[in-house]
Each structure stands twice: as structure tokens, then as C-alpha cells.
Tab-separated table of C-alpha atoms in Angstrom:
chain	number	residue	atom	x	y	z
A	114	UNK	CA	0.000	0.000	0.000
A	115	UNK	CA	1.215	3.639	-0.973
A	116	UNK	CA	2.632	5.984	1.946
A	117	UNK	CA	0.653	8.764	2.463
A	118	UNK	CA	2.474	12.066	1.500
A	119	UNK	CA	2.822	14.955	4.319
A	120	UNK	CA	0.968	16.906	2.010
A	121	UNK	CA	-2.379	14.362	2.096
A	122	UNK	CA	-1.816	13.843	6.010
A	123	UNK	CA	-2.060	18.019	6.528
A	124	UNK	CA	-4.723	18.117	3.925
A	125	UNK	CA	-6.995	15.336	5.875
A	126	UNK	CA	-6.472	17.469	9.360
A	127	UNK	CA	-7.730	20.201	7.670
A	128	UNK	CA	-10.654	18.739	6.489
A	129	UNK	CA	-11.766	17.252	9.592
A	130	UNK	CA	-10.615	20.577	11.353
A	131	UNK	CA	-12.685	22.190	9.603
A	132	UNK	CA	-16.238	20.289	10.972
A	133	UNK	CA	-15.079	21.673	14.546
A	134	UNK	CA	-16.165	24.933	13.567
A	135	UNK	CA	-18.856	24.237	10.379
A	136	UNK	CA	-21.842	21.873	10.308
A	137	UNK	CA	-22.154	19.847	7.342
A	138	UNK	CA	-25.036	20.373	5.574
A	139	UNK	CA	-25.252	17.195	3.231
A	140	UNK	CA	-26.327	14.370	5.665
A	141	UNK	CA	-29.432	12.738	6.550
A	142	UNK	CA	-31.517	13.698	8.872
A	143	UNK	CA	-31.183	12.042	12.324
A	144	UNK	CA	-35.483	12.010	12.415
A	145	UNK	CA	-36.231	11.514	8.444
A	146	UNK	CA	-32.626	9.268	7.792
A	147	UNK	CA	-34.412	5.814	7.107
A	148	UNK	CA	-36.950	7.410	4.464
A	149	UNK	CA	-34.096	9.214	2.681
A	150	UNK	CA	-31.935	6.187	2.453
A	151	UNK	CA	-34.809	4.436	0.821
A	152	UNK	CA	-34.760	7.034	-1.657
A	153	UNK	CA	-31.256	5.354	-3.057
A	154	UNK	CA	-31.840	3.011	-5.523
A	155	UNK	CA	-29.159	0.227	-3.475
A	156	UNK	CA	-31.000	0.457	-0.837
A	157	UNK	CA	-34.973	0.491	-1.761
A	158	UNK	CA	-36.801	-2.013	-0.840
A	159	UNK	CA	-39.364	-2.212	-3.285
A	160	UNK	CA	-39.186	-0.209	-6.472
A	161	UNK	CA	-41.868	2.479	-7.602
A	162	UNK	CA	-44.785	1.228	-10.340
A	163	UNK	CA	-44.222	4.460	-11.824
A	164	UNK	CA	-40.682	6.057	-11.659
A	165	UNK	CA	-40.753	9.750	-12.088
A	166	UNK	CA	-37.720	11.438	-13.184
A	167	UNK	CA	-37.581	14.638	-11.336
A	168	UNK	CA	-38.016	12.914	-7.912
A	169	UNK	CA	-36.316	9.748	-8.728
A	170	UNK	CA	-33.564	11.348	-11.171
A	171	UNK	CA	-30.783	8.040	-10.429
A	172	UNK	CA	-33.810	5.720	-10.529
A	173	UNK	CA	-34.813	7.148	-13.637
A	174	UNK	CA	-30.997	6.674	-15.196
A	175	UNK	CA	-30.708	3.423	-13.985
A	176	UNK	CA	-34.150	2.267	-15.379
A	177	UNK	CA	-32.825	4.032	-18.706
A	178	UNK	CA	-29.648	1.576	-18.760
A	179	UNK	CA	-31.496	-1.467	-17.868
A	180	UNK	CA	-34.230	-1.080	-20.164
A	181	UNK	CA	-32.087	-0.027	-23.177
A	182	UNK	CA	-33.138	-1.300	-26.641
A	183	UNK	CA	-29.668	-1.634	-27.776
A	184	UNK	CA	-29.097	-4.191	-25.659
A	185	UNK	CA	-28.488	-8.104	-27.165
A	186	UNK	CA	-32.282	-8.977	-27.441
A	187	UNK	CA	-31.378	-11.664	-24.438
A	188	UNK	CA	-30.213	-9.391	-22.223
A	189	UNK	CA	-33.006	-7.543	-22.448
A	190	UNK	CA	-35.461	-10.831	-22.321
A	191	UNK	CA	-33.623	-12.193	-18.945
A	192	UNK	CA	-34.268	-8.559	-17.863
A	193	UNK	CA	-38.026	-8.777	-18.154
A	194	UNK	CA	-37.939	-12.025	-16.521
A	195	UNK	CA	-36.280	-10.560	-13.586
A	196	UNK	CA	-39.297	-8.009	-13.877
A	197	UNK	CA	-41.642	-10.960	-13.746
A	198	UNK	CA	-40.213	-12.977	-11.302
A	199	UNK	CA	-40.682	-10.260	-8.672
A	200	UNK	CA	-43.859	-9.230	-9.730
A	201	UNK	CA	-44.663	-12.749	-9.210
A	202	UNK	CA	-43.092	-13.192	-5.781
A	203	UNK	CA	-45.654	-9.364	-4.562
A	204	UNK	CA	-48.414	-11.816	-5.504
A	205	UNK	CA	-49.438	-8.854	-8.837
A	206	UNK	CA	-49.625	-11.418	-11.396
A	207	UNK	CA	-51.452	-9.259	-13.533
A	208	UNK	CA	-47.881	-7.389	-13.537
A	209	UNK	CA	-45.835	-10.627	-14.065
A	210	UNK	CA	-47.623	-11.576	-17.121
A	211	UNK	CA	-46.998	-7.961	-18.592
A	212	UNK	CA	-43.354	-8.366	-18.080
A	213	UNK	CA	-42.645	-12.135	-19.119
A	214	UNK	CA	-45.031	-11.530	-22.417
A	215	UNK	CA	-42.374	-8.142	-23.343
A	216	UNK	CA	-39.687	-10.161	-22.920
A	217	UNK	CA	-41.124	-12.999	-25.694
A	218	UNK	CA	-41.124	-9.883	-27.882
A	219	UNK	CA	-37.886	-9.897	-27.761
A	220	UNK	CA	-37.365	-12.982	-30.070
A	221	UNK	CA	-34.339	-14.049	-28.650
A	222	UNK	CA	-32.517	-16.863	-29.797
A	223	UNK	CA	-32.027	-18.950	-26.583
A	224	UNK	CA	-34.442	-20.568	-26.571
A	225	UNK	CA	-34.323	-22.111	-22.838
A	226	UNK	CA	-34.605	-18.216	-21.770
A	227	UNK	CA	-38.417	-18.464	-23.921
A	228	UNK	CA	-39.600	-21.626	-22.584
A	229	UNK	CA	-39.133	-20.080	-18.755
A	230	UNK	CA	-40.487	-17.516	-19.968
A	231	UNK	CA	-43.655	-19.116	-21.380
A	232	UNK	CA	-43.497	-21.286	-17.961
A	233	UNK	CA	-43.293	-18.841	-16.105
A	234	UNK	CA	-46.067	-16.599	-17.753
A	235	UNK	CA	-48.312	-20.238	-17.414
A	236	UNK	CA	-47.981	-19.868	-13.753
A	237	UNK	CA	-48.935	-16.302	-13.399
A	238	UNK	CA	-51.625	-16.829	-15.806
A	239	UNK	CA	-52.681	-20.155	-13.574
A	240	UNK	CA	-52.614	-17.650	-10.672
A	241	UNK	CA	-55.198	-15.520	-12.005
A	242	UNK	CA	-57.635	-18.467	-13.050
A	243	UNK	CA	-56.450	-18.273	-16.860
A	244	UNK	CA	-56.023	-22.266	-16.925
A	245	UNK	CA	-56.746	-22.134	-20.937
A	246	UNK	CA	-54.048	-19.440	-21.554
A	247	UNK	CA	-51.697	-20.833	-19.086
A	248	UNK	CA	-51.929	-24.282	-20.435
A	249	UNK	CA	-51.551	-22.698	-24.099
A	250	UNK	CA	-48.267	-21.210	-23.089
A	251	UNK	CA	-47.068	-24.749	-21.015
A	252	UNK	CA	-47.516	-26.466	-24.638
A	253	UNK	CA	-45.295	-23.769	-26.105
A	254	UNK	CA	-42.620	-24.360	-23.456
A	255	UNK	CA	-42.308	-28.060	-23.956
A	256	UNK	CA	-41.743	-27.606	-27.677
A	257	UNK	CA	-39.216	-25.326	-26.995
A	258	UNK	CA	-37.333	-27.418	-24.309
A	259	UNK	CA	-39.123	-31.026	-24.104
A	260	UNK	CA	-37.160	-31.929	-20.702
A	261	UNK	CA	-38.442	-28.929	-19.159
A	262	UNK	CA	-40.065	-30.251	-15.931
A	263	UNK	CA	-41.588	-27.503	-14.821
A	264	UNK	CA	-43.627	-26.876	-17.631
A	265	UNK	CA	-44.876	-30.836	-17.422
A	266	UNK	CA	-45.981	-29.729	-14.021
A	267	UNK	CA	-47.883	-26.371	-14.779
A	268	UNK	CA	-49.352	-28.513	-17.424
A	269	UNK	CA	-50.993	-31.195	-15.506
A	270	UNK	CA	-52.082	-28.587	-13.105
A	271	UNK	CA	-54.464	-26.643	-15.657
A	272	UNK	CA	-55.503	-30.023	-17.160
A	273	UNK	CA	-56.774	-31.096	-13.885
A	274	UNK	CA	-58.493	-27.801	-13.316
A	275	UNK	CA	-60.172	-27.776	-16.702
A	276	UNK	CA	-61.082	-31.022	-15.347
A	277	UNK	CA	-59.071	-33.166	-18.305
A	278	UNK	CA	-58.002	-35.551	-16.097
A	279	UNK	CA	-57.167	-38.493	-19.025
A	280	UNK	CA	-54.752	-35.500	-20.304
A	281	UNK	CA	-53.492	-35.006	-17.148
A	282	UNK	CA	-52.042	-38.396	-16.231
A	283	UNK	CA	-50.743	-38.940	-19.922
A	284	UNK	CA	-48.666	-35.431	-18.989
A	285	UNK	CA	-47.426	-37.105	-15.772
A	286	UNK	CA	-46.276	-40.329	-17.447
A	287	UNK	CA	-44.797	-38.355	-20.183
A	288	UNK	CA	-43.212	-36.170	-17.798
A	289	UNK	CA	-41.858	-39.282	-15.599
A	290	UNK	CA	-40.526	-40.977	-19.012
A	291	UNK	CA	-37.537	-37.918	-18.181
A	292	UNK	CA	-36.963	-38.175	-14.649
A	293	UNK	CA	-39.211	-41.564	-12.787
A	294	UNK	CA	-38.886	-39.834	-9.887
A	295	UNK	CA	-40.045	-36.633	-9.771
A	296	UNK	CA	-42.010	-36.066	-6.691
A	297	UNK	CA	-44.247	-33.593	-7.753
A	298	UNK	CA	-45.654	-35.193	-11.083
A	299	UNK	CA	-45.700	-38.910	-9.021
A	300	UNK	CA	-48.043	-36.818	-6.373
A	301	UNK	CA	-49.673	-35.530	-9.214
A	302	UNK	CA	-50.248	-38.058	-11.103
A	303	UNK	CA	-51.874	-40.355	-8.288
A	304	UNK	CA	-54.388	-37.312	-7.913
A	305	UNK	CA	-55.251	-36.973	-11.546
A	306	UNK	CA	-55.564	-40.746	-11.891
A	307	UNK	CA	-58.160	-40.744	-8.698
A	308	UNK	CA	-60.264	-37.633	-10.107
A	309	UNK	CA	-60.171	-39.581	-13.350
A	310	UNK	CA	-61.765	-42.615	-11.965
A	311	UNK	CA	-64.496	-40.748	-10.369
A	312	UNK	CA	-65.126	-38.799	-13.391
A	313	UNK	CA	-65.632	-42.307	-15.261
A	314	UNK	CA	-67.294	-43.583	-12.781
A	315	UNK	CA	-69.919	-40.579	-12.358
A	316	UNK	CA	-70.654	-40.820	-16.058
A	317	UNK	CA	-71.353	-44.119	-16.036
A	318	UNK	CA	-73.749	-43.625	-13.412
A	319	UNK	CA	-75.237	-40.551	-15.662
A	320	UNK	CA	-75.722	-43.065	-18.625
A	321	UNK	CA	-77.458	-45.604	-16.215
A	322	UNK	CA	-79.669	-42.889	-15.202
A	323	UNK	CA	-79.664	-41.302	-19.032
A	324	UNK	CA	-81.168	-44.902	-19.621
A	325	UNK	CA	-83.871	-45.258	-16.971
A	326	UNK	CA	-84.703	-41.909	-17.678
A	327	UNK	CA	-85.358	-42.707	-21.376
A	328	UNK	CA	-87.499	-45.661	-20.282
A	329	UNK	CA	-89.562	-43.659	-17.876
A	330	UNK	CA	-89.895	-41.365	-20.485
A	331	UNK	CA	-90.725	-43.978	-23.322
A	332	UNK	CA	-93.360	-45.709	-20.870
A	333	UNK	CA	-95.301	-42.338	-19.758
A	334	UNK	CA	-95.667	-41.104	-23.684
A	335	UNK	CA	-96.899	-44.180	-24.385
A	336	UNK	CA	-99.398	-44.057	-21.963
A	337	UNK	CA	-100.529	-40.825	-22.751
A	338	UNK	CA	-100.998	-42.093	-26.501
A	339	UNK	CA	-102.972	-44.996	-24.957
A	340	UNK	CA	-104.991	-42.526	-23.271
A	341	UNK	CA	-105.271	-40.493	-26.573
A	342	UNK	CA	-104.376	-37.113	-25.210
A	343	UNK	CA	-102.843	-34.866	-27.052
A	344	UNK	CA	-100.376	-32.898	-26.605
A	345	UNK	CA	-99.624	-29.427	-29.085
A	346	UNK	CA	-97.166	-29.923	-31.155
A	347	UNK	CA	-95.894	-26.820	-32.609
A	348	UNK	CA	-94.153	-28.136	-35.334
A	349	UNK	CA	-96.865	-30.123	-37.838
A	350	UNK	CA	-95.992	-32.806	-39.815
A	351	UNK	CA	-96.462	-32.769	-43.645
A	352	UNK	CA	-99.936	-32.548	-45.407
A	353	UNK	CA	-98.319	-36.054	-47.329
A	354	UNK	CA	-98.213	-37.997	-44.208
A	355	UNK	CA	-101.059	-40.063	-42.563
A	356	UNK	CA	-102.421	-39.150	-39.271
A	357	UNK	CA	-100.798	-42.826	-37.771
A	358	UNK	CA	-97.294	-41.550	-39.196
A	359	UNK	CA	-97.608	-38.093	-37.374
A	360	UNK	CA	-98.601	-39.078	-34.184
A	361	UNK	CA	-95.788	-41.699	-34.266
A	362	UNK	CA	-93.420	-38.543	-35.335
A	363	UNK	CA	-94.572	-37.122	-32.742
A	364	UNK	CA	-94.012	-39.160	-29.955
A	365	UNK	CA	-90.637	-39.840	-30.670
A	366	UNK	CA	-90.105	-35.880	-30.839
A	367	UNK	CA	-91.924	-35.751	-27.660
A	368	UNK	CA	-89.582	-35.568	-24.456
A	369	UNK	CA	-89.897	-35.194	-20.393
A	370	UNK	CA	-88.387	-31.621	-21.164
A	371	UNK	CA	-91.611	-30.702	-23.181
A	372	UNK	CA	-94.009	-32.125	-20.899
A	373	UNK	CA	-92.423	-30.492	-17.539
A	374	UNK	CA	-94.794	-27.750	-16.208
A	375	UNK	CA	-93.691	-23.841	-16.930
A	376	UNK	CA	-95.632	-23.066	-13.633
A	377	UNK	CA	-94.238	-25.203	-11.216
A	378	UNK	CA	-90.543	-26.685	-12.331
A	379	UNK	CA	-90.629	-29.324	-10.225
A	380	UNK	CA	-94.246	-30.678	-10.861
A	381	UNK	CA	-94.629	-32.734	-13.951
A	382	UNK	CA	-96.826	-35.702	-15.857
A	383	UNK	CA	-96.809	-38.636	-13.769
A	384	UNK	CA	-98.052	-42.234	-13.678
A	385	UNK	CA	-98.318	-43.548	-9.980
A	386	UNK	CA	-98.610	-46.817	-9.386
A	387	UNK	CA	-102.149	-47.821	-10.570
A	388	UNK	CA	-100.818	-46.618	-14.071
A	389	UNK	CA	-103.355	-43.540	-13.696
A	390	UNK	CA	-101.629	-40.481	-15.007
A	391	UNK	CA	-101.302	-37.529	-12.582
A	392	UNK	CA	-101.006	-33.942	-14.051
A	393	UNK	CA	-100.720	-30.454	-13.041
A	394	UNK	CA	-102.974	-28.589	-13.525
A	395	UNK	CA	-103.588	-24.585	-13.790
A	396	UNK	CA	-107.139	-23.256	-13.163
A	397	UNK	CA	-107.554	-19.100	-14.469
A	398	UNK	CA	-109.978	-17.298	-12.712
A	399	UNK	CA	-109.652	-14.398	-15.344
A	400	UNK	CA	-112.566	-12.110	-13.368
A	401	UNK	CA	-109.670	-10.952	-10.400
A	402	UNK	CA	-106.535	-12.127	-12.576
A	403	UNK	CA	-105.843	-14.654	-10.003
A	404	UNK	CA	-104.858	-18.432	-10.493
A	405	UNK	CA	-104.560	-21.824	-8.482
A	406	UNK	CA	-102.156	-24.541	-9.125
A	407	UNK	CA	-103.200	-27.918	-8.457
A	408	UNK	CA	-99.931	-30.282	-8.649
A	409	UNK	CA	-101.214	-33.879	-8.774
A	410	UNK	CA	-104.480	-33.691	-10.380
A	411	UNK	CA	-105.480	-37.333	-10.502
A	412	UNK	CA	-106.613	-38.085	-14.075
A	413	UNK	CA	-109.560	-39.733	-12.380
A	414	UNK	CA	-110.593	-37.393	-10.126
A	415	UNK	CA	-113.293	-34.853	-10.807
A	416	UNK	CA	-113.321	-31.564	-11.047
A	417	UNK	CA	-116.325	-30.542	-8.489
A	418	UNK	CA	-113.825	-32.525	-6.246
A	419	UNK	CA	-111.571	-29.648	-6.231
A	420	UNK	CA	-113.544	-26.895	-6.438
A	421	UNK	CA	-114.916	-28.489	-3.006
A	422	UNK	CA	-111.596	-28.600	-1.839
A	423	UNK	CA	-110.779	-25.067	-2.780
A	424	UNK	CA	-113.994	-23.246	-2.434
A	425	UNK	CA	-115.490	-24.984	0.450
A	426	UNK	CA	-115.160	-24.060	3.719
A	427	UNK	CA	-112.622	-20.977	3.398
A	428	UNK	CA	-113.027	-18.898	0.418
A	429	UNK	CA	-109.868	-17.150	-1.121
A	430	UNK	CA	-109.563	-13.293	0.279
A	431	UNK	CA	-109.738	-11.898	-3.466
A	432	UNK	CA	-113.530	-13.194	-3.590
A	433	UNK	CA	-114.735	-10.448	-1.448
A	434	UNK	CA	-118.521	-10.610	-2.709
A	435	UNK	CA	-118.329	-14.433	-1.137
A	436	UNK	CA	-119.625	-15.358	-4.932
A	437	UNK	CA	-117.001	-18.403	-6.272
A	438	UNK	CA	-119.481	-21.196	-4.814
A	439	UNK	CA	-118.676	-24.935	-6.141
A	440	UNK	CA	-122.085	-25.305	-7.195
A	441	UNK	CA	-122.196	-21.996	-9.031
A	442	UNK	CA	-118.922	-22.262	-10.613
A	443	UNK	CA	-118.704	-23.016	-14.614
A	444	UNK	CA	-115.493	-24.666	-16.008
A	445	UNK	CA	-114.298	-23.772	-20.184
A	446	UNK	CA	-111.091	-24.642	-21.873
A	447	UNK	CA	-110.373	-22.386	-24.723
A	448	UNK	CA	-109.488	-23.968	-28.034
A	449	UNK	CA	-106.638	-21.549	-29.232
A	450	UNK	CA	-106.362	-22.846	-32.540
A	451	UNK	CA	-109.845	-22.025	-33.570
A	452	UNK	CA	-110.532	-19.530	-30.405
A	453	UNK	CA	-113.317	-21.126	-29.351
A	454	UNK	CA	-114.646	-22.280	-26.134
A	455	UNK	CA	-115.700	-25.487	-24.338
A	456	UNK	CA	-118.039	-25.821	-20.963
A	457	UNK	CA	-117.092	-28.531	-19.348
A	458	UNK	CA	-119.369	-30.577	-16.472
A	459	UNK	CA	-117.748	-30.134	-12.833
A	460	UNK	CA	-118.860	-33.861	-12.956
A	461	UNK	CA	-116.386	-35.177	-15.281
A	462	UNK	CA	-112.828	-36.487	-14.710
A	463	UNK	CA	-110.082	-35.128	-15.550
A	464	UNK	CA	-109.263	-37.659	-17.998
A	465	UNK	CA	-112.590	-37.066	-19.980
A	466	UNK	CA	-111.709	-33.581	-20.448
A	467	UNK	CA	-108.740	-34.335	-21.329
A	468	UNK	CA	-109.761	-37.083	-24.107
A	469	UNK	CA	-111.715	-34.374	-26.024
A	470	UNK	CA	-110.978	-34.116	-29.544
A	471	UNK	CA	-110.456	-30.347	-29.497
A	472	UNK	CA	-108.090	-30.692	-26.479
A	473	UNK	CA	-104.390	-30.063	-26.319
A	474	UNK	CA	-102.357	-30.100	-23.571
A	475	UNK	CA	-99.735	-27.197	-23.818
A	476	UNK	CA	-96.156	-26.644	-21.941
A	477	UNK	CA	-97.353	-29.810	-20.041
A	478	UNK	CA	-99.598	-28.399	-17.489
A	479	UNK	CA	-103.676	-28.949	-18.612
A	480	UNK	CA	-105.285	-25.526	-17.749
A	481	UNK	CA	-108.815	-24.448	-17.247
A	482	UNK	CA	-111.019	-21.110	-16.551
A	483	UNK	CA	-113.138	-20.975	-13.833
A	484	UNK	CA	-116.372	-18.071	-14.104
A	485	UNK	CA	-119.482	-17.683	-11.993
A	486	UNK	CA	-122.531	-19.024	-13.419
A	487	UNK	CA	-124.737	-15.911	-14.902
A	488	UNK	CA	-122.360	-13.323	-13.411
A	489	UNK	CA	-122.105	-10.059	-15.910
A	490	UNK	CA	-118.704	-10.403	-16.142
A	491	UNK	CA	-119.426	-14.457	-17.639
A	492	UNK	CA	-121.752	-12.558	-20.022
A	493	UNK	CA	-118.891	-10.143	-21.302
A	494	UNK	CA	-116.008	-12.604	-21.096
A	495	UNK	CA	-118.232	-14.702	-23.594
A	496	UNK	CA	-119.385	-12.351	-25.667
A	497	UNK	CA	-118.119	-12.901	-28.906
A	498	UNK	CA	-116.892	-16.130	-28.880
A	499	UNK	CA	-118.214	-19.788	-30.742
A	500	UNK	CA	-119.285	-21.601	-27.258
A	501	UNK	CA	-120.088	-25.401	-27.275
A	502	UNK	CA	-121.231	-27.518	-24.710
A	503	UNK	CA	-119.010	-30.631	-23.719
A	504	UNK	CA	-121.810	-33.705	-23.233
């Protein structure tokens, strides 16, 4: 090491001479001194989002040197991975995938530095619930380096939550075929291979039930063809057909779907187990704008059976002249097609009605109108209409 000169050793006393008597001004402050040293880029902690150049002025230079688009083109990739990789660790993946998708602009030519960094944007995208994206970018990755573990990993992960869990073991064993014992694809792949089980295993059970379904199904049309009820069919077969073709047609057009109730979801056609069919059924009392909804109407029960039932003892609160009596009550269906009406007898069944040439049983649920017999409003709710009598 160099002896100092007398000159330096008189210049030093000097200089520290000279604090005896002056304060120096360029220090931190002994309150503020932790804040201003995190001002100096060595020392921050975390880095601004936004740098600004007048408060951050060796920030700002530094930021200007790193980011530098003369740069070799991998330089400046492996710095946007840097970029990533912390944005990554603060949890802002949003951020991470920002900085690891500039640095694929980049084009480099090493290609190990893309497939991290299509890993690596896989994982940030997996982070944010992007399992289509991320697994988009894993498939990159393995083209570009086919031992590349990690992306095997990432891989299985989104195939197991898009719930492709076939994929996902054929990722692990393809995966293990470079390293057998890789702990985290061996974990993974007993999980995928469980979930894939159950999946096969539910399905089956959905075919079984698909199949009993279909009987069910097959069973109750027939019986309402037995029955000969009708039931609309929107879409009419050809003039060129015979009526035996059609009605064939449309029974095997005919599904649970279209005979499920609009009213009541869970109420539909039934047959219980004295093979009657059980309906529900919607009665309009268009006078108040008010309805009832029967849910098993028996298809041999009557209908002055359930007006007993509903206008017996207690009479609904929107009848407040006491007038809806069972025995002066008058039941129509309305023929749509030809907008006409029919007057049914309280007397018959269900099923009767429900046999009548004219009748068609629409979005599953029968439905009937309810008036009172010789009321004014009967008189100018029929007015107008073709009215017949069912006998």
C-alpha cells in the first residue's frame, strides 16, 4: 500500500478541522434518515410502479440503462424475466404476465430463456384463473425445451383444473418418461388418476340414469298415446303424411323436457302406481286475474272434487262478494287454434276432459277457466266467442 504524503496527512487534518467549527449540511436527517436512504436506488426495498424522473432522477438513469433497446435482445429478455419474477413473488400477477409476455417480444434466440419464460407466464396466468391461456403457453414451453419439468408440471395442473383428467395423467407419465422420480408429477399423477376414476365412474352412473330416464320417459308417452291425449305440437308434420305416421313422429319428438310444467318446475306428468296419469294442472280465474295450481291432479278425479276442496269451507280473500261457490262455478277450456270455447261438467274427470278431440295439452300443465254461473262479467267474457257444450 502507498505511503501517504505529508501533504495528504495536513490536507486530511484540515478537512476534519474544519467540521469543529462548520456543520455539514449534506447528511441525513437524524429524524427523516431511514426514508431518505430508501430514496437510493441500493437500498430500496421495493421499487416504484411508476418512476418519475424529477423525484427519482438516479432511478430514472438506472431504469434508462437497464431497459435499453440496444441491448443483445437476451439481455433484455432475462431482464423482463427478472421483472416478472418479482412481480410474481408481490403476488401482482397481472404485472408478471406484462413483463414475461415483453420479454417474448424480444425474439431471442435462446431458446431455454423463452420456454421459462412461457413457464413462467403459465404460472402467473394459472394464478389468475387463466387455466386455458396458461396451459396454451405450457404447450409452447415443452416444444421449446421437451425436458423442461416444470412446464410438465404447470401442465398437468391446468388439465386437472379444466377437469381433463385423461390428459393429465398422460402429462405425468410423459413427464416421468424424463426423470421416474419426480415427486411432484408422481403426487400428481396419483391425484389426476383418482379424479379420473371418479369422473368415469360418475358418467357411467349418468348413462345408467340417461337410460332409466329414457325408459320412464318412453313408458309415460306411451301411456298418454294410450290414453289419446294430445299434446300441441308446434311443429306439424307434412300434409303427405297419414295421421298414424304423425302421431308416431310425434311421440318420438316428444320428451320429459316438453311435458315439464312452466308453472311449477318441479311438478310434472306422472303415472303412480295404478298406471293412472297424474297432471298439473292450472285453473284461471280471469274475473280478479288470479290463479290456483293444483300439482297432482289425478286423471280420475273430478273436477267438483276440487272446487270443493278449494272453495269450500274458506273462500280465497280476493272473492270479497263471497260469490265463487262450487255449485255456481262453470269450467271452459279455450281452443286456441280455432278460439273457441268449451263448458265442461264439474262432474267429469279429468281424464274425460282431457280425451276431447279439441283438447291439447300445452307446456305440459292442462289448464282451465273458472267463471261464476250468470255473473255479468261471464256474459262479457263470452261475448263474442263460438261456445259449445261438452256432453
Amino acid at each position: 500500500m502507498a505511503s501517504q504524503s505529508p501533504e495528504d496527512e495536513d490536507y486530511m487534518d484540515a478537512f476534519m478541522d474544519k467540521f469543529k467549527t462548520e456543520k455539514y449540511e449534506g447528511g441525513f436527517n437524524e429524524d427523516t434518515w431511514e426514508e431518505e436512504i430508501e430514496k437510493i436506488p441500493m437500498f430500496m426495498k421495493k421499487v416504484p410502479t411508476e418512476i418519475d424522473p424529477e423525484k427519482n432522477p438516479d432511478l430514472a438513469c438506472l431504469q434508462a440503462m437497464i431497459y435499453d433497446e440496444d441491448r443483445p435482445p437476451e439481455d433484455q429478455a432475462k431482464t423482463y424475466k427478472d421483472d416478472g419474477n418479482y412481480y410474481f413473488k408481490e403476488k401482482k400477477y397481472k404485472q408478471a404476465v406484462a413483463s414475461y409476455t415483453e420479454g417474448l417480444k424480444k425474439k431471442c434466440s435462446n431458446q431455454e430463456v423463452n420456454a421459462i419464460l412461457y413457464t413462467n407466464r403459465a404460472a402467473a396466468q394459472f394464478h389468475l384463473g387463466n387455466h386455458r391461456s396458461a396451459l396454451n403457453d405450457v404447450i409452447v414451453a415443452r416444444k421449446l425445451k421437451p425436458d423442461h419439468l416444470k412446464a410438465f408440471v404447470r401442465g398437468v395442473l391446468c388439465h386437472i383444473e379444466l377437469k381433463n383428467f385423461s390428459e393429465a395423467v398422460q402429462w405425468c407419465d410423459n413427464g416421468l418418461k424424463i426423470d421416474p422420480k419426480e415427486k411432484q408429477l408422481l403426487e400428481l399423477r396419483t391425484k389426476a388418476d383418482k379424479l379420473k376414476r371418479a369422473k368415469e365412474r360418475d358418467a357411467r352412473k349418468a348413462r345408467l340414469k340417461e337410460k332409466k330416464q329414457l325408459s320412464e320417459k318412453e313408458v309415460l308417452l306411451r301411456a298418454i298415446k294410450d290414453k289419446k291425449i294430445k299434446i300441441f305440437n308446434p311443429h306439424c308434420g307434412s300434409s303427405d303424411e297419414d295421421e298414424e305416421d304423425r302421431e308416431l313422429k310425434h311421440l318420438s319428438e316428444l320428451s320429459l323436457a316438453g311435458l315439464d310444467s312452466e308453472i311449477a318446475v318441479s311438478s310434472t306428468v306422472f303415472l303412480n302406481e295404478n298406471g293412472n296419469l297424474v297432471w298439473p294442472v292450472l285453473i284461471l280465474y280471469p274475473e280478479y286475474g288470479q290463479t290456483d295450481f293444483i300439482s297432482a291432479f289425478n286423471e280420475e278425479s273430478r273436477f267438483i272434487d276440487h272446487l270443493h276442496v278449494m272453495f269450500g269451507q274458506e273462500l280465497p280473500p280476493w272473492d270479497i262478494d263471497h260469490k265463487y261457490l262450487p255449485t255456481e262455478l262453470e269450467l271452459y277450456f279455450e281452443d286456441v287454434e280455432r278460439e273457441e270455447m268449451y263448458q265442461i261438467d264439474a262432474g267429469h274427470t279429468l281424464l274425460q276432459v282431457l280425451q276431447h278431440k279439441r283438447y291439447f295439452v300445452r307446456n305440459g300443465t292442462p289448464s282451465f277457466i273458472v267463471l261464476v254461473r250468470s255473473s255479468p262479467f261471464l256474459k262479457q267474457y263470452l261475448t263474442g266467442r263460438n261456445v259449445h257444450i261438452v256432453k
